[in-house]
Coordinates of C-alpha atoms (C1' of nucleotides) in Angstrom, one line a residue:
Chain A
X1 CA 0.0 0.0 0.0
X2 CA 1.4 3.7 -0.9
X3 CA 0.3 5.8 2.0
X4 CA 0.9 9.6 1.8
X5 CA 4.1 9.5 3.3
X6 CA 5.3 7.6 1.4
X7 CA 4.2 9.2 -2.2
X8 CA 5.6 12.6 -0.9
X9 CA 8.9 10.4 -0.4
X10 CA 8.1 9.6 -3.6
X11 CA 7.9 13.2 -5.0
X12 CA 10.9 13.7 -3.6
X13 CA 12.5 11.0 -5.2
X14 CA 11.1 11.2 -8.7
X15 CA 13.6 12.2 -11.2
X16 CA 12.5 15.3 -12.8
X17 CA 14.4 17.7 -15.4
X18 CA 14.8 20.2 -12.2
X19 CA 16.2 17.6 -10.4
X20 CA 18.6 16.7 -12.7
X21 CA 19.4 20.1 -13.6
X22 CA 20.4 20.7 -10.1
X23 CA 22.5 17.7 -10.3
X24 CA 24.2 18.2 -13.1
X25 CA 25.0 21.8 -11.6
X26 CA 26.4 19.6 -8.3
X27 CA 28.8 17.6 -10.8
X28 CA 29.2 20.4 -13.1
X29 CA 30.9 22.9 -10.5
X30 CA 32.3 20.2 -8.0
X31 CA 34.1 18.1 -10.4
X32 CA 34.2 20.3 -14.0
X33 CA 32.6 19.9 -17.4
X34 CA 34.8 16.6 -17.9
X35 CA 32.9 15.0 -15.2
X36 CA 29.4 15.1 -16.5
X37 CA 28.4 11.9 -17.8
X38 CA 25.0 10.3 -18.2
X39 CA 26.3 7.4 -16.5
X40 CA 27.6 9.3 -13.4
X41 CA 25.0 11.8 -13.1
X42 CA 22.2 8.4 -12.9
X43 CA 25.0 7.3 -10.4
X44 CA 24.2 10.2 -8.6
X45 CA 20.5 9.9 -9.0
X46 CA 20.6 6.6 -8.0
X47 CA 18.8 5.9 -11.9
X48 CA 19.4 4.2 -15.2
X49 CA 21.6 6.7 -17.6
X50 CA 18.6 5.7 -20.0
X51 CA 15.6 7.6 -17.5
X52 CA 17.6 10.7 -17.8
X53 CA 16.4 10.8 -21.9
X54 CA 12.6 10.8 -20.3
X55 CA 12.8 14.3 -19.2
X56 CA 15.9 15.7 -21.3
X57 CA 16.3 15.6 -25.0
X58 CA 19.6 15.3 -24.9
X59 CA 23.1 16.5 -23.6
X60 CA 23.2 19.8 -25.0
X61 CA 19.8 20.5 -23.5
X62 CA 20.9 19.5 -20.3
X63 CA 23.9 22.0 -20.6
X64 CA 22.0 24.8 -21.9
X65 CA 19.1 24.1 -19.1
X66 CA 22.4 24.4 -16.3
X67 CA 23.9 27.2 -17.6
X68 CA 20.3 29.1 -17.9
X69 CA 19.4 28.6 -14.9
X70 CA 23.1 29.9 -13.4
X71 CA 22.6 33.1 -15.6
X72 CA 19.1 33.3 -14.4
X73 CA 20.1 33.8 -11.0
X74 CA 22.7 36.4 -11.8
X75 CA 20.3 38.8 -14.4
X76 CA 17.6 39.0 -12.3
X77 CA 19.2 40.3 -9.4
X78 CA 19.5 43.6 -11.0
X79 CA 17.5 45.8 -9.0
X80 CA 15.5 49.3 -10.8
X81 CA 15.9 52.5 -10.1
X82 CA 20.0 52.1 -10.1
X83 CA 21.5 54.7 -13.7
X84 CA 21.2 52.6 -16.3
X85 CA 24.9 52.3 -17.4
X86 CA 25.8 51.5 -13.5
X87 CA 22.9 48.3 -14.2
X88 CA 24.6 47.5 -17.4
X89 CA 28.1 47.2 -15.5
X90 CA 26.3 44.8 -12.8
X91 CA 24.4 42.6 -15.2
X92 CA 28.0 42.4 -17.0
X93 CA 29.9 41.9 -13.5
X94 CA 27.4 39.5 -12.4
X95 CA 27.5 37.2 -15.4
X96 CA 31.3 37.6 -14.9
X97 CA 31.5 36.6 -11.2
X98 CA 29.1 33.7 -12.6
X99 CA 31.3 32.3 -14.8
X100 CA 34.2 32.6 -12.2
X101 CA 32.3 31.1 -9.6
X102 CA 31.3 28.5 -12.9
X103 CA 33.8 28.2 -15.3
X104 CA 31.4 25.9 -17.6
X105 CA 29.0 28.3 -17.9
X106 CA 31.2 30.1 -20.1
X107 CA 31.8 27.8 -22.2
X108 CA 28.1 26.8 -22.4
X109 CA 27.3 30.9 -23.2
X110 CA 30.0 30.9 -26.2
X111 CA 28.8 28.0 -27.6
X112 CA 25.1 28.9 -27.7
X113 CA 23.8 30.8 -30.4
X114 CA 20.2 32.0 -29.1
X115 CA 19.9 29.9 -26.4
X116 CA 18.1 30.9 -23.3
X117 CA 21.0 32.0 -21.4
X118 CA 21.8 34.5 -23.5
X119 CA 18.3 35.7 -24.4
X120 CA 18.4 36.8 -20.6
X121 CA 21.1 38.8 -20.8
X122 CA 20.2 40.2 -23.9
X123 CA 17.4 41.2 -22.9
X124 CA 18.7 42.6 -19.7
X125 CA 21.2 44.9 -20.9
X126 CA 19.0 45.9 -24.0
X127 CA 16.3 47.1 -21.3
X128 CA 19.4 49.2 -20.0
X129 CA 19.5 51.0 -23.1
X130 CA 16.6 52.0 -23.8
X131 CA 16.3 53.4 -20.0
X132 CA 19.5 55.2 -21.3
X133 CA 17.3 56.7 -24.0
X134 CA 19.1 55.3 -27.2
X135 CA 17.1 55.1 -30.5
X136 CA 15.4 52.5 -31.1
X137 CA 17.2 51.7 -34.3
X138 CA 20.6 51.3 -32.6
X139 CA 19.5 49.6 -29.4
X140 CA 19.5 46.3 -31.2
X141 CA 23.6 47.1 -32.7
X142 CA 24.4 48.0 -29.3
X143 CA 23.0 45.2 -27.0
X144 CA 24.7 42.5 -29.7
X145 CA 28.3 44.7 -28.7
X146 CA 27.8 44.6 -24.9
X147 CA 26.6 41.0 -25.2
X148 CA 29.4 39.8 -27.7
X149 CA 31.8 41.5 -25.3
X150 CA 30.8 39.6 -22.7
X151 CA 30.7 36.2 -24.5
X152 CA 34.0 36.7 -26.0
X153 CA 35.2 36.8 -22.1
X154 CA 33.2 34.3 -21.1
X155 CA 34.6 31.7 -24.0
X156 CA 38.2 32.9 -22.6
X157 CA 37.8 32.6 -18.9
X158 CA 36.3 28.9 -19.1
X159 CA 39.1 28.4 -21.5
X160 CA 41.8 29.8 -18.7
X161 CA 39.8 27.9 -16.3
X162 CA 40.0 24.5 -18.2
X163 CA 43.9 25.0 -18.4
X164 CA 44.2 25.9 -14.8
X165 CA 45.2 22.6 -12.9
X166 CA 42.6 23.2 -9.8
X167 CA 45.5 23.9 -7.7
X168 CA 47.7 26.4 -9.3
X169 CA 47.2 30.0 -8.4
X170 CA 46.3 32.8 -10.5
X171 CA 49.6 34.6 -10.1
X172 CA 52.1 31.3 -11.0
X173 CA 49.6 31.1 -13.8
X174 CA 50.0 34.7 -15.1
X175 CA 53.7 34.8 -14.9
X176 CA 54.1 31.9 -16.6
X177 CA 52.2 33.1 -19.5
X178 CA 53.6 36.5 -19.5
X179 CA 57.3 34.6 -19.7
X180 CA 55.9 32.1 -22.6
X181 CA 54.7 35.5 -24.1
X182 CA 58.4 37.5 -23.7
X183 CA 59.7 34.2 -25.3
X184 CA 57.9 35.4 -28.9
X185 CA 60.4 36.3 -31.8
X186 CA 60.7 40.0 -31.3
X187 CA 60.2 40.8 -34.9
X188 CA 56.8 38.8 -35.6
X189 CA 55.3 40.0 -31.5
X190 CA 56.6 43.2 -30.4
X191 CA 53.2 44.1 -28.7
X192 CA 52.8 41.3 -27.2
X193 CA 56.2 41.3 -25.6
X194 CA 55.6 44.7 -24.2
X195 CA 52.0 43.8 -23.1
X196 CA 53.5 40.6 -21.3
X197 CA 54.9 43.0 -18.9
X198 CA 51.7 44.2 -17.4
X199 CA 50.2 40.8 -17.4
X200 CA 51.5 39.2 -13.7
X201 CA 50.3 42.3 -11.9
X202 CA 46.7 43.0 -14.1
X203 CA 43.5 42.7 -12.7
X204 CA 41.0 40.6 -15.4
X205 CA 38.3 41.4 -13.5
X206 CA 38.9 45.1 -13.6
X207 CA 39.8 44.7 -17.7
X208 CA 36.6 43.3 -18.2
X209 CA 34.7 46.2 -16.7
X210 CA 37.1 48.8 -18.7
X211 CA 36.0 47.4 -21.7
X212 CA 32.0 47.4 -20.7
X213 CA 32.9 50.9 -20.3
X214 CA 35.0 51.6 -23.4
X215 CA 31.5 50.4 -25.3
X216 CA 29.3 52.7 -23.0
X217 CA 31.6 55.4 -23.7
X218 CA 31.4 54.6 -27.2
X219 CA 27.3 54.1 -27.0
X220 CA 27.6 58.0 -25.2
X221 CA 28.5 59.2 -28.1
X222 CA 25.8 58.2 -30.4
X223 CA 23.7 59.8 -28.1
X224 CA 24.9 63.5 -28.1
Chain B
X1 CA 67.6 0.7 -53.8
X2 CA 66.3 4.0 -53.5
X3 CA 66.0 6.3 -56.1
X4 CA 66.4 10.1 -55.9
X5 CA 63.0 10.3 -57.7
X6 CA 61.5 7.7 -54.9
X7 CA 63.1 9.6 -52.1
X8 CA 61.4 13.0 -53.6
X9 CA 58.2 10.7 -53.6
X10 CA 58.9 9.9 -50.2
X11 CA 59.2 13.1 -49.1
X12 CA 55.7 14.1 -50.2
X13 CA 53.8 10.9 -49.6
X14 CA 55.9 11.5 -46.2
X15 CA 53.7 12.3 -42.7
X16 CA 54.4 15.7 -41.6
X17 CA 52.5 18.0 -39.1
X18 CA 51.8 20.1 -42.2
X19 CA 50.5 17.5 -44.2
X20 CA 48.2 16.4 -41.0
X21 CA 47.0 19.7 -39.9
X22 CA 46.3 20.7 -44.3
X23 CA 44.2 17.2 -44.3
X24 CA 42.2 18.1 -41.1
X25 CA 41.2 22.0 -42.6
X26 CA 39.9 20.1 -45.2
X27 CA 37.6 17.6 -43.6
X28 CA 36.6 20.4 -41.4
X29 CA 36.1 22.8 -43.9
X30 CA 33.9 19.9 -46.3
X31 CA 32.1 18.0 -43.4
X32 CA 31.9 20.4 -40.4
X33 CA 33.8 20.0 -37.0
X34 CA 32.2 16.4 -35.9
X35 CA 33.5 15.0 -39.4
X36 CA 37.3 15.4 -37.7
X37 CA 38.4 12.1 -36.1
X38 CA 41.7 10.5 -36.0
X39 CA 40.1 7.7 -38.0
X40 CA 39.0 9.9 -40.7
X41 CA 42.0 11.7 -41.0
X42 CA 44.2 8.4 -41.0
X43 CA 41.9 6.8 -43.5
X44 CA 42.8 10.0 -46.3
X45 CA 46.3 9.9 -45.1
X46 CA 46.1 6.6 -45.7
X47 CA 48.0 5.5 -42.4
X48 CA 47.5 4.1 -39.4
X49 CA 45.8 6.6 -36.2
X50 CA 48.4 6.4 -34.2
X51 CA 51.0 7.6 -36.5
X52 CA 49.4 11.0 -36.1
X53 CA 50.3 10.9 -32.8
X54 CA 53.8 11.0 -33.9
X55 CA 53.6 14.5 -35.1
X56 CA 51.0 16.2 -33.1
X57 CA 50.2 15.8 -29.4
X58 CA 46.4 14.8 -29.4
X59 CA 43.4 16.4 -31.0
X60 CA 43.5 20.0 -29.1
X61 CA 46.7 20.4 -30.1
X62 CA 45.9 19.8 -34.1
X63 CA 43.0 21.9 -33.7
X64 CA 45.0 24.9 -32.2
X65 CA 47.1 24.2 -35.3
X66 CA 44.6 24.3 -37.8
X67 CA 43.2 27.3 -36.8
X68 CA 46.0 29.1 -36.5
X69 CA 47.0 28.3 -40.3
X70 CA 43.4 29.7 -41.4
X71 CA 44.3 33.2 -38.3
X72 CA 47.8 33.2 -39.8
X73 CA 46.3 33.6 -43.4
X74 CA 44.2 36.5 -42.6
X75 CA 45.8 39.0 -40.0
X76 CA 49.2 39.2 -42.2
X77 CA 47.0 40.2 -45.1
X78 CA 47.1 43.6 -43.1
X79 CA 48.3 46.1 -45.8
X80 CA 50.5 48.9 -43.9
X81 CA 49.8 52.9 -44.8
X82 CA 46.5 51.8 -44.0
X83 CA 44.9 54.7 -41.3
X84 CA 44.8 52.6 -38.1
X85 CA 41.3 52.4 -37.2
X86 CA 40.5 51.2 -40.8
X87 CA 43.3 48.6 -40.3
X88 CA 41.3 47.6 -37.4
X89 CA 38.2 47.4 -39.0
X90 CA 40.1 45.2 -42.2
X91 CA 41.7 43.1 -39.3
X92 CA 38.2 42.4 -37.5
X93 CA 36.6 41.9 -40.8
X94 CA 39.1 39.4 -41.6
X95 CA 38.6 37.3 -38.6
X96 CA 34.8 37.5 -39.3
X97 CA 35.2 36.3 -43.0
X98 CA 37.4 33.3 -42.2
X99 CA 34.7 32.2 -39.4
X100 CA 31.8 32.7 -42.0
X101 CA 34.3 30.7 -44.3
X102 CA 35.1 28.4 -41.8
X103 CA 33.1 28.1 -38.9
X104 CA 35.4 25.5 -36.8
X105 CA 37.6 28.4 -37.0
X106 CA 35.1 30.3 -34.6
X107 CA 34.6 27.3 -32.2
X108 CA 38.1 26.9 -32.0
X109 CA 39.0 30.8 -31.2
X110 CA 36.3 30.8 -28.0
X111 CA 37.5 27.7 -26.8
X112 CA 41.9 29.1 -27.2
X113 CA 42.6 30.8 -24.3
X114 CA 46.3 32.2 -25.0
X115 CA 46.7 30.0 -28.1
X116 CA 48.2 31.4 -30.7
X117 CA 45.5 32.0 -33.3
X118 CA 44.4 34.4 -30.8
X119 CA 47.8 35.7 -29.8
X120 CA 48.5 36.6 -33.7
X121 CA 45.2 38.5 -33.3
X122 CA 45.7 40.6 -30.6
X123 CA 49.1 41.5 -31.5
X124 CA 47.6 43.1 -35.1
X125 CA 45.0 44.5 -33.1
X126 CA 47.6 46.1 -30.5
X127 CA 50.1 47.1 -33.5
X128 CA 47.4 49.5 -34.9
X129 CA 46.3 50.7 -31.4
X130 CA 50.0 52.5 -30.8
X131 CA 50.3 53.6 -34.2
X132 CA 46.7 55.5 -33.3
X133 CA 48.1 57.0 -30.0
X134 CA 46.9 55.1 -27.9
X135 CA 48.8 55.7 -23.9
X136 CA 50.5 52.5 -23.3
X137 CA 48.9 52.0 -20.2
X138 CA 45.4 52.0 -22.0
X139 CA 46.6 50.0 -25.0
X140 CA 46.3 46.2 -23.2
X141 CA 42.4 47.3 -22.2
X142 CA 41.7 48.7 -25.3
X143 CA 43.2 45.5 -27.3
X144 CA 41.5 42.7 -24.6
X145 CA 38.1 44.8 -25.6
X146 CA 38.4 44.4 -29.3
X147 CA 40.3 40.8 -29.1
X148 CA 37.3 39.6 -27.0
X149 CA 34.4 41.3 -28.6
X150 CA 35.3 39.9 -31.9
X151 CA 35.7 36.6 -30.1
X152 CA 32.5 36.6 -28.4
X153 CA 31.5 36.7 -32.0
X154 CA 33.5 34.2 -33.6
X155 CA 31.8 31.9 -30.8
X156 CA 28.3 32.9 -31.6
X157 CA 28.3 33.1 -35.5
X158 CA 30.5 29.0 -35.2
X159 CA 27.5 28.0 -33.0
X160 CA 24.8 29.3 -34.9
X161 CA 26.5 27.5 -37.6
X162 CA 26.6 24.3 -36.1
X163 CA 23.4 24.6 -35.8
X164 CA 22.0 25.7 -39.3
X165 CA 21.6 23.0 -41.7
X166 CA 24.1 22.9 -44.4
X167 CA 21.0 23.7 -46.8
X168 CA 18.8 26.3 -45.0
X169 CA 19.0 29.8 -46.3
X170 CA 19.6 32.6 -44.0
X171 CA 16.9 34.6 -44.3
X172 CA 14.5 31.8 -43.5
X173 CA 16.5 31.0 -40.3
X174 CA 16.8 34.8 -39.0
X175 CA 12.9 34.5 -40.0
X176 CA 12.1 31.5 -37.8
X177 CA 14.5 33.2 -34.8
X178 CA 11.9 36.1 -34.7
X179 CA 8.8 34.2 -34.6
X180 CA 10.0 32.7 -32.0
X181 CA 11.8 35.9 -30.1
X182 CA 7.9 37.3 -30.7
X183 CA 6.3 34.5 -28.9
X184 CA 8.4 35.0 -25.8
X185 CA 6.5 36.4 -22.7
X186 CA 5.9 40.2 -23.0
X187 CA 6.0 41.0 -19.3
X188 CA 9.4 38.4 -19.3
X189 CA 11.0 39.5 -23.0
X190 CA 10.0 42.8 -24.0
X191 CA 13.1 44.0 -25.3
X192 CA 13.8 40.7 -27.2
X193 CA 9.7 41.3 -28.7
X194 CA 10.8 44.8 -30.4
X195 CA 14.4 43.6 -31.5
X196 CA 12.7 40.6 -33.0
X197 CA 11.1 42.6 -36.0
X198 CA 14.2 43.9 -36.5
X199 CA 16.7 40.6 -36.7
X200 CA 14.9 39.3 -40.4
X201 CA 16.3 42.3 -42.2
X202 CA 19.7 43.1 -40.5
X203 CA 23.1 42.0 -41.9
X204 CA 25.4 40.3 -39.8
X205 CA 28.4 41.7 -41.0
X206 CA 27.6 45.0 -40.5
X207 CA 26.3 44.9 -36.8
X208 CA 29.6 43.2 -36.0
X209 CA 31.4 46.0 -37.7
X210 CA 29.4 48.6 -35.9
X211 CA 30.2 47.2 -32.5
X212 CA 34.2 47.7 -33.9
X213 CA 33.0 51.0 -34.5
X214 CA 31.6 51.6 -31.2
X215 CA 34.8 50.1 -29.5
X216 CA 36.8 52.2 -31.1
X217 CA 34.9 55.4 -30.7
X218 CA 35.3 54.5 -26.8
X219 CA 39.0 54.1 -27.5
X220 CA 38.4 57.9 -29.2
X221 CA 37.1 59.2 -26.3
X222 CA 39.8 58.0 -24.3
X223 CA 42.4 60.1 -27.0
X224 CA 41.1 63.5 -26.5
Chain C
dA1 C1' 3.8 7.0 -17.7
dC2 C1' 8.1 6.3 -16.3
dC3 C1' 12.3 3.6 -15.4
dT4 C1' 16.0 -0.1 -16.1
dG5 C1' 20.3 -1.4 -18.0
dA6 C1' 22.3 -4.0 -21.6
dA7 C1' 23.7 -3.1 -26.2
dC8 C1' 25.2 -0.2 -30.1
dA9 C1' 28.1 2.6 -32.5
dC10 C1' 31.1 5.3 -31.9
dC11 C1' 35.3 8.2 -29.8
dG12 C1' 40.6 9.7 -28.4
dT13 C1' 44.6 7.6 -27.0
dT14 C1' 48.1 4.0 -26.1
dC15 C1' 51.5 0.7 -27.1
dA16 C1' 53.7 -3.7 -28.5
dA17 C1' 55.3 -4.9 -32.7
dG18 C1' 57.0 -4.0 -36.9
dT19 C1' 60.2 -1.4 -40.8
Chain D
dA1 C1' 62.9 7.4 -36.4
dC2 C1' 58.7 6.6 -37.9
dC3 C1' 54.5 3.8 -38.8
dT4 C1' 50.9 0.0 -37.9
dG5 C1' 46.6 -1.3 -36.1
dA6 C1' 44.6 -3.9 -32.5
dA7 C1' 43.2 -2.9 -27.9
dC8 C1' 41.6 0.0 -24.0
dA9 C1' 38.7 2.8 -21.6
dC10 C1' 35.7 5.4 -22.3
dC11 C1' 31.5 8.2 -24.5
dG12 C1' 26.1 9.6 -25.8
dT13 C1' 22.1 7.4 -27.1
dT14 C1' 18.7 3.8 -28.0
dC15 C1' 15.4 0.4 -27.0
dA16 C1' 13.2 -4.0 -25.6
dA17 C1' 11.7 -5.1 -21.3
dG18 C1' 9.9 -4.2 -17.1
dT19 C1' 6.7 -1.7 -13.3

DNA sequence: ACCTGAACACCGTTCAAGT
DNA sequence: ACCTGAACACCGTTCAAGT
C-alpha cells in the first residue's frame, strides 16, 4: 500500500528535469565539465543513464538548461531604479562573477547561439538602453556589442579555467604566460612582448569592466 | 635501392605536421567540425591513427594548429599605410570572414585561451592601437576589448553555424528566430519582442562592424 | 507514464610490434 | 625514427523489457 508519506517520499525521489538540472549543476561545479556523464549523473541519482532521456532531450539540453538557470540567478538580481549604465556594469559583472564562480558556464554561453542564457542577458542589458534613452534603431547594434563583449570573455575565462590545474594560483599562472609570451620572436610580436609586462600584476576582472565601459563610452557618443 | 625520384616521392607521400594539420582543414572545412576524427584523418592519409600521434600531441593540439593556419592567413593580409582604425576594421573583418568561411575556425578561437591564433590576433589588433596614440597604459584594455568582442562573436556566429543545416538559407533562419523571439512572454521578454522585427532584415556583418566602431569610438574618447 | 540497464556505434589515445 | 593497427577505456544514445 502507498500511503501519503510515502508518495511525498516519492515526490521527492522522482527524477525530474529540475532535479537533474540541479544535479548536473552539483557535478558540473564540484568536479568540472569533464565529469558530466550520463552514467555518473544516474549514479548520482541513483537511476538508469537511459531515464535521464525521459525528461531531457539530450546533452546539449541538459547544458544549456544548467547554464540558464546559473545566468538566471545572476540577471535577475539587478535591481530598478539604479543609472542605467551602473545596471549594465552589474548585469555584465554579475555574469562575470558567474562564470568565475562556474567556469562551464562560459563555455556553455559561447557556444550557444540564441539559447536561453543569453536571451536573458540580452534582454537585460537591451532594457538598460533603452532606460539610457538610445534610439530604437541602434538599441538592437548595441545590445549585440555589450553582449558579444561579454561572450567573448566568457569563451576565454572557461578556456583559462579549463587549463588551470585546480591547484595552481592565478599569479604562478600569469607569470608563466607572461614569460611564454616575452619568449615570442621579437620581430613577428613586439606588442605582445611589451603587453606581457603588465600581465602578472593585471586585474582581469577590472579589464573586463574597462571594456563594458570603453563600449558605453562609445554608445555615449551616439547619443549627443 | 632508393631512387632520388622515390626519395622525392617519399618526401611528399611523407607524414608531416603540415600534411596532417592541411588534411584536417579540409575535412573540417567539407564536413563540419564532428567529421574530424583521427580515424577519418588516417583513412585520407592513408595510415595508421596512431601515427598521427607521432607529429601532433592529441586532437586540441591539431586543432589549435589548424586554426591558426586559417588566423595566420588572414591578419598578415594587413596592408600597412592603411589609417589605423581602418586597419582595425580590415583586421576584424578578416577574422569575421574566415569564421563565416570556416566556422570550426570560430569554435576553435572561443574555446583558445592564449593560443596562438588568438595571440597573432591581438598583437595586429595592439600594433594599430599604438600607431593611433593610444597611452601604453590603456593599449592592453583597449586590445583585450576588441580581441574579446570579436571573439565573443566568432563563438556565436560557429554556433549558430553548427546549428543551421548545411541547406537552409539565412533569411529563413533569421525569419524562424523572430517568430520565435515574438512568442516570448511580453511582461518576461520585451526588449527581445521589439528587436525581434528587427533581426529578419539586419546584416550580420555589419552589426559586428558597428560594434568595432563603437569600441573604437570609446577608445576615441579615451584620446582627446 | 516512467524507469532499467544491456547493447550499439562510436570516440581519443596507447602501445607492443614492426620497418 | 617513424609507422601499424589492435586494444583499452571510455562516451552519448537507443530500446526492448519491465513496473
Amino acid at each position: 500500500m502507498v500511503t501519503k508519506a510515502k508518495r511525498a517520499q516519492r515526490r521527492t525521489d522522482a527524477l525530474s528535469k529540475e532535479r537533474i538540472i540541479e544535479t548536473a549543476i552539483e557535478i558540473l561545479d564540484a568536479e568540472g565539465e569533464s565529469a558530466l556523464t550520463f552514467r555518473a549523473l544516474a549514479a548520482r541519482l541513483t537511476t538508469g543513464s537511459g531515464a535521464i532521456y525521459w525528461h531531457v532531450a539530450n546533452k546539449d539540453d541538459l547544458l544549456a538548461a544548467a547554464a540558464s538557470d546559473v545566468i538566471a540567478r545572476v540577471v535577475t538580481d539587478v535591481s530598478d531604479g539604479t543609472e542605467p549604465r551602473e545596471a549594465v556594469r552589474r548585469i555584465a559583472l554579475g555574469v562575470y562573477d558567474a562564470i568565475e564562480a562556474h567556469p562551464w558556464v562560459g563555455t556553455q554561453l559561447s557556444r550557444e547561439p540564441w539559447q536561453f542564457a543569453v536571451l536573458r542577458i540580452f534582454e537585460a542589458v537591451g532594457r538598460q538602453l533603452q532606460a539610457l534613452g538610445v534610439p530604437e534603431p541602434a538599441q538592437f547594434d548595441c545590445a549585440s556589442a555589450l553582449v558579444n563583449y561579454v561572450l567573448g570573455l566568457a569563451g576565454h575565462r572557461a578556456a583559462a579555467a579549463r587549463l588551470l590545474a585546480p591547484d595552481t594560483d592565478r599569479t604562478a599562472f600569469l607569470t608563466a604566460a607572461a614569460a611564454r609570451w616575452a619568449q615570442l620572436d621579437p620581430g613577428q610580436y613586439p606588442f605582445m612582448r611589451q603587453v606581457a609586462v603588465q600581465l602578472p600584476g593585471h586585474d582581469d576582472r577590472e579589464q573586463f569592466l574597462a571594456g563594458i565601459d570603453l563600449i558605453l563610452s562609445g554608445i555615449g557618443e551616439k547619443l549627443r
